[in-house]
Coordinates of C-alpha atoms in Angstrom, one line a residue:
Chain A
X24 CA 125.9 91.3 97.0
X25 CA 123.0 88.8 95.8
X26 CA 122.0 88.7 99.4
X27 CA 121.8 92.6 99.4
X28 CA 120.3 92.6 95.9
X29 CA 117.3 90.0 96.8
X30 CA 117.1 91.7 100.6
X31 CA 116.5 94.9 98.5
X32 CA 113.9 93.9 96.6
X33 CA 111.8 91.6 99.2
X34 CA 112.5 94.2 101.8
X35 CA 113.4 91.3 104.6
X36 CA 115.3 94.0 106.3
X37 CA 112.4 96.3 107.4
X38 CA 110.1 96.0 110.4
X39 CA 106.5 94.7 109.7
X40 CA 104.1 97.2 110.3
X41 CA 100.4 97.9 109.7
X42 CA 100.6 100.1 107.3
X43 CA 102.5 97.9 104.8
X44 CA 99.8 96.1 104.8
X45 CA 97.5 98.6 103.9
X46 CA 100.0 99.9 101.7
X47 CA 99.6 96.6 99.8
X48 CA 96.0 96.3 99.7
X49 CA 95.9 99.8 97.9
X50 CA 98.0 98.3 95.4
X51 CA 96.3 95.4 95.2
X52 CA 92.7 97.4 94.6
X53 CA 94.5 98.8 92.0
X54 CA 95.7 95.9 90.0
X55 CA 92.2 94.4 90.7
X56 CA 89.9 97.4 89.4
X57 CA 92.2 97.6 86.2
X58 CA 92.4 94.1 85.4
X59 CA 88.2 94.0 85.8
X60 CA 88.6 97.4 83.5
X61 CA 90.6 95.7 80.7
X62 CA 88.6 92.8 80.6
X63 CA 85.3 94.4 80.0
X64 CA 86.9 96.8 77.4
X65 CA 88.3 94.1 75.6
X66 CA 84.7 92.4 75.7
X67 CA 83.3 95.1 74.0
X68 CA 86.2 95.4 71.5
X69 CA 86.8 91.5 70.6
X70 CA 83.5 91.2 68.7
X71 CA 85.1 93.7 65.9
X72 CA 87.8 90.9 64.9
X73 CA 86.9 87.8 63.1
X74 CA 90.0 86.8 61.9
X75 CA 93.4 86.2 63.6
X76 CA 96.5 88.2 61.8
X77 CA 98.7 87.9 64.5
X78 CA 98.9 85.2 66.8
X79 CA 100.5 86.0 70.5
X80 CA 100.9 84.1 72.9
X81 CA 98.3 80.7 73.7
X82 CA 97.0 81.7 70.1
X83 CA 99.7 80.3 68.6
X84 CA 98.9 76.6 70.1
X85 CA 95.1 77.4 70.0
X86 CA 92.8 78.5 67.8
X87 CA 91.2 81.5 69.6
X88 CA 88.3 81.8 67.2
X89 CA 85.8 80.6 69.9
X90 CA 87.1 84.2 71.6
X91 CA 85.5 85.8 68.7
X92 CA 81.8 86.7 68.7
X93 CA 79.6 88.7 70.9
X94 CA 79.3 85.6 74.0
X95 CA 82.6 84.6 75.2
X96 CA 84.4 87.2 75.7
X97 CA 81.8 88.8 77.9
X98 CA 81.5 85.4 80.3
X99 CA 85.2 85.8 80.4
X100 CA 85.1 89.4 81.9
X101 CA 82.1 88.0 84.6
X102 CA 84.5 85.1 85.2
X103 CA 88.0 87.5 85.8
X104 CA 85.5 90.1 87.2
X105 CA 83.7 87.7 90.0
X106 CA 86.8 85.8 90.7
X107 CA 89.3 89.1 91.2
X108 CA 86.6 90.4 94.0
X109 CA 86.7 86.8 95.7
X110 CA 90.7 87.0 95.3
X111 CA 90.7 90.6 97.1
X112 CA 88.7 89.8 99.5
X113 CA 90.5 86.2 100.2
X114 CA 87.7 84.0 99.7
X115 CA 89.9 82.0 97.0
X116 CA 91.9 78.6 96.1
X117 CA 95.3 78.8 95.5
X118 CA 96.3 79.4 92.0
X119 CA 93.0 81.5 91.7
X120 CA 94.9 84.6 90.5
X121 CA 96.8 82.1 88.1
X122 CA 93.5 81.8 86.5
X123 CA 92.5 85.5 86.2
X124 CA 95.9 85.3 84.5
X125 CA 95.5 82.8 82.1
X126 CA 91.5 83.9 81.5
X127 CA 93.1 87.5 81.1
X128 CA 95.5 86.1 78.8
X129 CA 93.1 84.9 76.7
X130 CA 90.8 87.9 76.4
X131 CA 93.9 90.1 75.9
X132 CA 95.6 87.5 72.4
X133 CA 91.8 87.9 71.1
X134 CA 91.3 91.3 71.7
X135 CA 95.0 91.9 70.1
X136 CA 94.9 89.2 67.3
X137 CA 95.2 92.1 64.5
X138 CA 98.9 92.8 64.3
X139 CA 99.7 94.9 67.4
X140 CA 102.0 93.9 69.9
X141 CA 100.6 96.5 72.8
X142 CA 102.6 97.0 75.9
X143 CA 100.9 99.8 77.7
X144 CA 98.5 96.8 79.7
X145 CA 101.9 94.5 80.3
X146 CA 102.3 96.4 83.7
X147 CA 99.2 95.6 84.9
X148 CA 99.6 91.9 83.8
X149 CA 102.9 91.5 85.6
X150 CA 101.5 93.2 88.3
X151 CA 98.9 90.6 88.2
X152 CA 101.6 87.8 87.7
X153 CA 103.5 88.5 90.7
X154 CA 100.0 88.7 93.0
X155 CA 99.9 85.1 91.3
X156 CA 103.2 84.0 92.0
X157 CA 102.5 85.4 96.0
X158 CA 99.1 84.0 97.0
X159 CA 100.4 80.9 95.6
X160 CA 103.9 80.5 97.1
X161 CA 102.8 82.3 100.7
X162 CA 100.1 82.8 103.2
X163 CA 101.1 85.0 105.7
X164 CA 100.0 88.3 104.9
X165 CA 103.3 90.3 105.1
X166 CA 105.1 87.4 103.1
X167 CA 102.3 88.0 100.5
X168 CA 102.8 91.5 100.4
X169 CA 107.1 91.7 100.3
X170 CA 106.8 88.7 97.7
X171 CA 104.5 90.6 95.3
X172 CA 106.6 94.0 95.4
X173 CA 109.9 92.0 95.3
X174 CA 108.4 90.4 92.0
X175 CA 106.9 93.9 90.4
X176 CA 110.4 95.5 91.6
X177 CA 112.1 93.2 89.4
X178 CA 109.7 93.0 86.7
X179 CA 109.7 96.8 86.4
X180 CA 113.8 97.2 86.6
X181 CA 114.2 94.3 83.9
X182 CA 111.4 95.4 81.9
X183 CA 113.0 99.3 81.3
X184 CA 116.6 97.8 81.3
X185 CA 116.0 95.0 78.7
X186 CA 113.8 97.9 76.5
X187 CA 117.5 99.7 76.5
X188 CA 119.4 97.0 75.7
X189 CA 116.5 96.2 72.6
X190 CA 117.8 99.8 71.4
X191 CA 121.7 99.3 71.8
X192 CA 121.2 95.9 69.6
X193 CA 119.0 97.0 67.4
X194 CA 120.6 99.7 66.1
X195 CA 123.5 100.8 67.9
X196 CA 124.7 103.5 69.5
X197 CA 123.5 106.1 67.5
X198 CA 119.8 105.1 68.7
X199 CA 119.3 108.8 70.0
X200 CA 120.0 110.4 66.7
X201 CA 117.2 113.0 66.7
X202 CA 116.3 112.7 63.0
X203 CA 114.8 108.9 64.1
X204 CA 112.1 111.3 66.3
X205 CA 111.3 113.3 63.5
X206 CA 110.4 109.7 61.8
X207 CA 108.3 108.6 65.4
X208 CA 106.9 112.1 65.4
X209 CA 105.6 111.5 61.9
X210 CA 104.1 108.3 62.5
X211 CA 102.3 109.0 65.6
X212 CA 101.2 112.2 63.8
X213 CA 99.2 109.9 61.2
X214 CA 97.7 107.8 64.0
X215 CA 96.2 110.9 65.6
X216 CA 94.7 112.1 62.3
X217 CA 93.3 108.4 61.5
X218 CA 92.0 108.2 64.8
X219 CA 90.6 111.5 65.6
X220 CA 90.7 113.3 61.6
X221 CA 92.5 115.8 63.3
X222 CA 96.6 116.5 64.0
X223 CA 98.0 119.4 65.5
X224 CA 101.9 119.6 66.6
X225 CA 102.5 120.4 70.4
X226 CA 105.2 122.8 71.8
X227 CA 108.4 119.9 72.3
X228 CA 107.3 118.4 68.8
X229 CA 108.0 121.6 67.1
X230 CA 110.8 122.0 69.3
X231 CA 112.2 119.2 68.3
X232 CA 111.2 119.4 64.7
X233 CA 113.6 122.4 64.2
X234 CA 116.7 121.6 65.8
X235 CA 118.1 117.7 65.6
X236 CA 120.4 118.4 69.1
X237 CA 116.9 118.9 70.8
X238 CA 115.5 116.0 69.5
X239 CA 118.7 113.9 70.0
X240 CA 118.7 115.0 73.8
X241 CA 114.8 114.1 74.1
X242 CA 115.6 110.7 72.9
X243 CA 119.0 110.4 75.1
X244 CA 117.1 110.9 78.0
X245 CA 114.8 108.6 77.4
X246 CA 117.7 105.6 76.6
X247 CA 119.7 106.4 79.8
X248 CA 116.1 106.8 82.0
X249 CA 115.7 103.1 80.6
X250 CA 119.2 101.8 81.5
X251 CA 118.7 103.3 84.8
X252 CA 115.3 101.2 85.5
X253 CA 117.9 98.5 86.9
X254 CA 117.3 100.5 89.6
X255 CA 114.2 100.2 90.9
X256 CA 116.1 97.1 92.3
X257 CA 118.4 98.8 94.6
X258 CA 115.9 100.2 97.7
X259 CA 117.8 103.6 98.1
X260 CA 117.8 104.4 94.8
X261 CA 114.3 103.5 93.8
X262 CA 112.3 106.5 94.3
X263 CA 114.6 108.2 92.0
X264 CA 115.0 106.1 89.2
X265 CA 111.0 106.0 89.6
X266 CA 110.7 109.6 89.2
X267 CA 112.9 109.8 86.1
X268 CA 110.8 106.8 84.8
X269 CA 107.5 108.8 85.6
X270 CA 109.3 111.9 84.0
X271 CA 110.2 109.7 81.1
X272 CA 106.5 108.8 79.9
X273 CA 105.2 112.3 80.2
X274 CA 108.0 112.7 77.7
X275 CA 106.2 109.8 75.4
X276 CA 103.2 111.2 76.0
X277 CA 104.4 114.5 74.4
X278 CA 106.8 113.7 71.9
X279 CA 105.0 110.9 70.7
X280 CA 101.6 110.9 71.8
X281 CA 101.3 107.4 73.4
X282 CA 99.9 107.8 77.0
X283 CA 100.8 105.2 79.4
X284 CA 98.3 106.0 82.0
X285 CA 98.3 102.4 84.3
X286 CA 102.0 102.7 84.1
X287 CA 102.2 105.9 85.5
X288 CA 99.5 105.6 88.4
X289 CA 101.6 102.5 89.2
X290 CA 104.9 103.6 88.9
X291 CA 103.6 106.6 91.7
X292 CA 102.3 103.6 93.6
X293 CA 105.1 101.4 94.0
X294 CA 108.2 104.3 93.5
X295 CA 107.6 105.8 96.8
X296 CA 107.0 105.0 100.8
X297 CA 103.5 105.3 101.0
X298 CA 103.6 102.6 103.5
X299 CA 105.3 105.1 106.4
X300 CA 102.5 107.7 105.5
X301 CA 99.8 105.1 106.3
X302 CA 101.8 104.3 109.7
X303 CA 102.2 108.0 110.7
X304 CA 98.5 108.9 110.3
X305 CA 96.8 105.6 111.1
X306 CA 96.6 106.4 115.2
X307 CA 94.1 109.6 113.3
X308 CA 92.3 106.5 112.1
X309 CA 91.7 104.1 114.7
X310 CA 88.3 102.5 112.7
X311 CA 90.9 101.5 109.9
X312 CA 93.0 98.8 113.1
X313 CA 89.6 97.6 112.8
X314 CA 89.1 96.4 109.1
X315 CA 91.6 93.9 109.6
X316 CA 89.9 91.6 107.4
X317 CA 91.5 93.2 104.2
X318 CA 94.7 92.6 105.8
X319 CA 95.0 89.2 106.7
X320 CA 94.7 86.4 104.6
Chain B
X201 CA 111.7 83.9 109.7
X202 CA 112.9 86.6 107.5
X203 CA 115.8 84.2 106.4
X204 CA 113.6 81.5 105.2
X205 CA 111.2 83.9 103.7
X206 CA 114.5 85.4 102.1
X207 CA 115.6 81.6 100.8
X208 CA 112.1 80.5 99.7
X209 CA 111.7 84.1 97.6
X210 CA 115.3 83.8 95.8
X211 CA 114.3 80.5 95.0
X212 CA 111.2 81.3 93.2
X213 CA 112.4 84.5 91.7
X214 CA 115.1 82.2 90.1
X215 CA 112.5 79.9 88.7
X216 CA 110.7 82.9 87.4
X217 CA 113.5 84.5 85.7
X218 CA 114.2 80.4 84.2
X219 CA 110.4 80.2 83.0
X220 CA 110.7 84.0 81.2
X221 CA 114.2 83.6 79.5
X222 CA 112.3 80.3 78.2
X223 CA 109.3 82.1 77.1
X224 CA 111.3 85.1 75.7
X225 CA 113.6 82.8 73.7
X226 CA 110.9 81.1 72.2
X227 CA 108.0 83.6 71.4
X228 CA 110.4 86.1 70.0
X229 CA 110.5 88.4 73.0
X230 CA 106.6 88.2 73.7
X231 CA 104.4 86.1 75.7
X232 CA 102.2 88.6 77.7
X233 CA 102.4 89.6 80.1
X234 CA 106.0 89.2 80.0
X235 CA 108.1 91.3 76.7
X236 CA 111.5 92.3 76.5
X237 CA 110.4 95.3 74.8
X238 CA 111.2 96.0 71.9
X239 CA 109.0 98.5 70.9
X240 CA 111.2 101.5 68.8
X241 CA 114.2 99.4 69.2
X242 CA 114.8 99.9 65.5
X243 CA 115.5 103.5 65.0
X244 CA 115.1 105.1 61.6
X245 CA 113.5 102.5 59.5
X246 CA 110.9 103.6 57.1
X247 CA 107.2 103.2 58.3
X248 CA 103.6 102.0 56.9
X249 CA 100.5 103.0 58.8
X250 CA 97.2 103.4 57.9
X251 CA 94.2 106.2 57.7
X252 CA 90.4 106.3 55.8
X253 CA 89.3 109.0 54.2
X254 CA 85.6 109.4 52.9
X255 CA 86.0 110.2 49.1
X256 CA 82.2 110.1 48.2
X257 CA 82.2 113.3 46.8
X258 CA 85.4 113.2 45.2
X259 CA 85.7 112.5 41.3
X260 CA 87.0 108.7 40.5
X261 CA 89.5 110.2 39.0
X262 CA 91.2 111.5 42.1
X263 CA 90.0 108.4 43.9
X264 CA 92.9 106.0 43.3
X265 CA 95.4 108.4 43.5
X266 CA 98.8 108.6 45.5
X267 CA 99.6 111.6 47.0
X268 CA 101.5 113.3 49.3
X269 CA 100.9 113.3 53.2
X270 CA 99.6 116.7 53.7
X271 CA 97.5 116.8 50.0
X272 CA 95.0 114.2 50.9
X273 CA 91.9 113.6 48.6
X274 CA 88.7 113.6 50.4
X275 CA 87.5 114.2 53.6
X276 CA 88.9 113.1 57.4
X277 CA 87.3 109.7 58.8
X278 CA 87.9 109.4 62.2
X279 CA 88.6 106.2 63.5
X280 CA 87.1 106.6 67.1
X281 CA 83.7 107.8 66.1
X282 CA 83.3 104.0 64.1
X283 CA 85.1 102.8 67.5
X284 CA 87.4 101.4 66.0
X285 CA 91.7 101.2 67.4
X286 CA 93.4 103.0 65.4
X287 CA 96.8 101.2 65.7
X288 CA 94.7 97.7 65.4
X289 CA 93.8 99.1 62.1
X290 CA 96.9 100.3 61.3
X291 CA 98.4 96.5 61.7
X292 CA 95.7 95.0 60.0
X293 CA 95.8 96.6 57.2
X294 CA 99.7 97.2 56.8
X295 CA 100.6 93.2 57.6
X296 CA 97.7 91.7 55.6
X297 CA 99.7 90.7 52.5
X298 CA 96.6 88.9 50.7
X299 CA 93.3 90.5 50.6
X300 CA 90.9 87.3 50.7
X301 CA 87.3 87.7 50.7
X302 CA 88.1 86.3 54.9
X303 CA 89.8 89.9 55.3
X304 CA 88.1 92.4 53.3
X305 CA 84.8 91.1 55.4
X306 CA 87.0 91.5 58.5
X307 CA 87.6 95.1 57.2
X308 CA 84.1 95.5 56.4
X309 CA 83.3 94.6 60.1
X310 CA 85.6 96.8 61.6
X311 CA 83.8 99.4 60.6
X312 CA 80.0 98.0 60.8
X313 CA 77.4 98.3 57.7
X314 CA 75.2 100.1 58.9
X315 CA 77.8 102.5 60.4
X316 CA 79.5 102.9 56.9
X317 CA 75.7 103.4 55.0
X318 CA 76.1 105.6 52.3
X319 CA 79.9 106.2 52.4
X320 CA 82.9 105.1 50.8
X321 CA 85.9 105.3 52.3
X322 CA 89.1 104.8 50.8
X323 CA 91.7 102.9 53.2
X324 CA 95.2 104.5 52.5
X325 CA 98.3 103.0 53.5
X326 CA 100.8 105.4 54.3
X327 CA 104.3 105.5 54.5
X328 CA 106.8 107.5 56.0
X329 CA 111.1 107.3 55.4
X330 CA 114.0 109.8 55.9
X331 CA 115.1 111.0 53.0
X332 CA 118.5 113.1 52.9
X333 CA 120.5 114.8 56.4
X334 CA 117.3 116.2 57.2
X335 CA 113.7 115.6 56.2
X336 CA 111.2 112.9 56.1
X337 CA 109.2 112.1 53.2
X338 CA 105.2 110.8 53.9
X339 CA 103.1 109.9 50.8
X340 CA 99.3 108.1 51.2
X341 CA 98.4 105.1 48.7
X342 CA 94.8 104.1 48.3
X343 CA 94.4 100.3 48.7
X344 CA 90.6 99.5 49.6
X345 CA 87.5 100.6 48.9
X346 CA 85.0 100.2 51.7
X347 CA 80.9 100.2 50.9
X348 CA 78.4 98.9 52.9
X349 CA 77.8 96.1 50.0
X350 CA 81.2 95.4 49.2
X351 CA 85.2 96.2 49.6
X352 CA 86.8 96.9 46.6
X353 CA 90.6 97.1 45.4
X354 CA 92.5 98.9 42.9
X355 CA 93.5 97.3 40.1
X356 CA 95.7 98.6 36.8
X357 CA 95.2 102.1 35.6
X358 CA 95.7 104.0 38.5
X359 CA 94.4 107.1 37.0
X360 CA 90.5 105.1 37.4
X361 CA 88.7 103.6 40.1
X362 CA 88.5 99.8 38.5
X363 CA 86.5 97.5 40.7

C-alpha cells in the first residue's frame, strides 16, 4: 500500500515522455512569475509597516526591522527576481531555489508583521519548496519534474485534509452549523466596506442568510471537499477531488468574499493531464522538439 | 531506475514530513510556507475587525459614539484608495492592546500625512457575535483619531471627543 501510495504521487509507474517535461516547465513558469509577482508587491507594501505586531516565522529569532524601509525590501525582489530567471533557465547552484525560499520568506514575515496570518500565497510557497527540495535532491530532468509534483501532491492533499481536521478539533462536529456563516458572512461584509466603503450582499449570501439548512449545506460541502483533499494523493482519484477543491473556492469566493486566485490557476494546473495534451499535439509543433534547452537540466 | 528514484523520493518525503511536524509543533501550526490551516477552525466565536470613517463634518458630539453596524456616523473611507490591506489593518488595530506613541505613528503611517491632509478619520473597532437561535449582533466603537498632526484616543466621557 505505501509502495502504491508513494508510486501514486511520484508517478514511477508512467512512461517518460516529452511532454511531461513541458508539462512541468509550464508549471514551473508559473511558480516562477508569481513568486517574482509577490516579491515586488510586497516591496511596495513593506515600507507601510514600522513596527512588528506579529512575529512569524524567522521574525521570531530575528529582528526584521532592517526589512522595514523603502531599500531592502526592493534589493530583495531584484535578488528573488534575477535569481528565479537564472533557476528557470538552469544556470544555478544547488540550493539556489532554497534561497529564493528563505529570501521570499523574509519579504513575506515583513510584509505580514501586522497580525495576519495570510494563507492565500502558501501555495505558491510550497510550490516553491518542493522545486527546492527537487533541484536539490535530483538532476535528471524527469526525476526533477516527478519529485516536485510528488512533493505539491502531498503538500496540497495534507494541506486541505489537516484544514478539516483544524475544524473537527476546534469545534466539533457541529462545525457546519449555518448560523457560524451568518457570523463569517458578517465579518467579511465589514472588510469589504473598510476596504472599498462599499458592501453589497450577492445571490448565495442572501440565500444563505434566510434559511440556516442552506447555509449549513454551503459549509458541509466545504468540510467534506476538505477531508477529501487526501485525495489528490491517490492518481485516479485526483482530478476529481481537484475539481471539487476548485468548486470549493469559488464557493469562498462567494460566500465569503476571499478570492484564492494562485490557488485556483494551480489547482487547474496540477489537477489534470495536461502532460498527454502536450504529447498528442506536439508532432503539430515540431519547433517546440527543438527548445530542448528548457527541458533539460 | 524508477526503483531507486522511488527509494531516494520516499526517503526524502519522509524527512520532509519529520522537518514539518517539527516546525508545526513548535510555531503553533505556522512557519510559511508550511500551515496546518487553521484559518475558520473555530466556528461561531464572536469577532473584532476594523473600518475608518471620515467624521470631519460630523459634530464631536456624535464623534465618540458607539453605534450599531448599519447606523454609522460619518462618511465611508475606503481602505484601498490610501492603499492600504484591509485585513492588515484589521489585525493591527484589533491585536494592539497598548497604543504607544511606537503604534499610533505606525497607524499614522499606514495611511500617509499628506494622504490624510485635512481629514480625520475615526478608526472603529467593530465587533460582531451571535446572539439568540438566529441573529447576529454588529456594533462599531470608535478608538482612534487620526490627523495629519497627531492620533488621538478617547478618553472618559464618551458623550465628547476628549483628546
Amino acid at each position: 500500500m505505501l509502495n502504491r501510495f508513494i508510486s501514486d504521487l511520484f508517478q514511477t509507474q508512467k512512461p517518460r515522455t516529452r511532454g511531461e517535461l513541458w508539462y512541468f516547465k509550464l508549471f514551473e513558469l508559473f511558480v516562477g512569475i508569481y513568486v517574482i509577482k509577490y516579491a515586488w508587491e510586497w516591496a511596495n507594501y513593506i515600507p507601510r509597516n514600522s513596527d512588528v505586531v506579529l512575529p512569524l516565522g524567522m521574525a521570531n529569532y530575528i529582528d526584521i526591522s532592517f526589512m522595514f524601509g523603502e531599500t531592502m525590501p526592493v534589493i530583495n525582489a531584484v535578488l528573488i527576481t534575477v535569481l528565479c530567471i537564472f533557476s528557470f533557465f538552469r544556470i544555478q547552484f544547488r540550493w539556489q531555489y532554497f534561497l529564493v525560499l528563505i529570501l521570499l520568506h523574509f519579504q513575506f514575515v515583513a510584509r505580514y508583521s501586522q497580525g495576519e496570518i495570510p494563507h492565500s500565497m502558501n501555495m505558491i510557497g510550497m510550490s516553491l519548496f518542493a522545486l527546492a527540495l527537487a533541484t536539490f535532491f535530483f538532476k535528471k530532468p524527469w526525476q526533477v519534474s516527478r519529485f516536485t509534483f510528488g512533493s505539491v501532491y502531498f503538500f496540497v492533499g495534507l494541506s486541505y485534509f489537516s484544514a478539516a481536521v483544524s475544524k473537527l478539533i476546534g469545534t466539533g462536529l457541529f462545525w457546519f452549523d449555518g448560523r457560524h456563516l451568518w457570523l463569517w458572512i458578517a465579518e467579511k461584509s465589514t472588510d469589504i466596506l473598510s476596504r472599498t466603503g462599499t458592501f453589497e450582499l450577492n445571490f448565495l449570501q442572501e440565500l444563505a442568510l434566510q434559511s440556516i439548512p442552506i447555509a449549513s449545506a454551503i459549509l458541509l460541502f466545504g468540510w467534506l471537499t476538505e477531508f477529501a483533499g487526501a485525495f489528490v494523493w491517490s492518481k485516479k482519484y485526483r482530478p476529481y477531488a481537484i475539481t471539487a477543491i476548485i468548486g470549493m473556492h469559488i464557493g469562498i469566493t462567494l460566500t465569503m468574499n476571499i478570492r484564492f486566485d494562485a490557488y485556483v490557476i494551480e489547482l487547474l494546473i496540477i489537477g489534470y493531464p495536461w502532460d498527454q495534451l502536450f504529447d498528442r499535439y506536439q508532432s503539430s509543433f515540431p519547433k517546440f522538439r527543438k527548445l530542448s534547452i528548457l527541458t533539460s537540466s | 531506475m524508477e526503483t531507486l528514484f522511488q527509494q531516494k523520493a520516499s526517503r526524502y518525503l519522509l524527512s520532509v514530513m519529520l522537518v514539518y511536524a517539527l516546525l508545526m509543533a513548535t510555531h503553533k501550526g505556522e512557519f510559511w510556507p508550511l500551515s496546518i490551516y487553521p484559518m475558520f477552525s473555530q466556528a461561531g466565536q464572536p469577532w473584532t475587525r476594523a473600518l475608518v470613517r471620515d467624521v470631519t463634518n460630523t459634530p464631536d458630539s456624535l464623534k465618540w459614539q458607539p453605534t450599531d453596524f448599519d447606523e454609522l456616523n460619518g462618511a465611508p473611507v475606503a481602505l484601498q484608495d490610501y492603499g492600504v490591506d484591509q485585513i492588515d489593518f484589521a489585525n493591527f488595530v484589533s491585536k494592539t492592546e497598548d497604543w504607544n506613541e511606537k503604534r499610533r505613528k505606525a497607524l499614522q503611517k499606514m495611511f500617509g500625512r499628506e494622504q490624510i491632509g485635512n481629514r480625520e478619520l475615526m478608526v472603529m473597532k467593530v465587533h460582531g457575535r451571535l446572539v439568540g437561535r438566529d441573529s447576529v449582533v454588529t456594533k462599531a466603537d470608535p478608538l482612534m483619531l487620526v490627523t495629519s498632526d497627531t492620533v488621538y484616543s478617547l478618553s472618559g466621557d464618551t458623550t465628547k471627543s476628549k483628546y
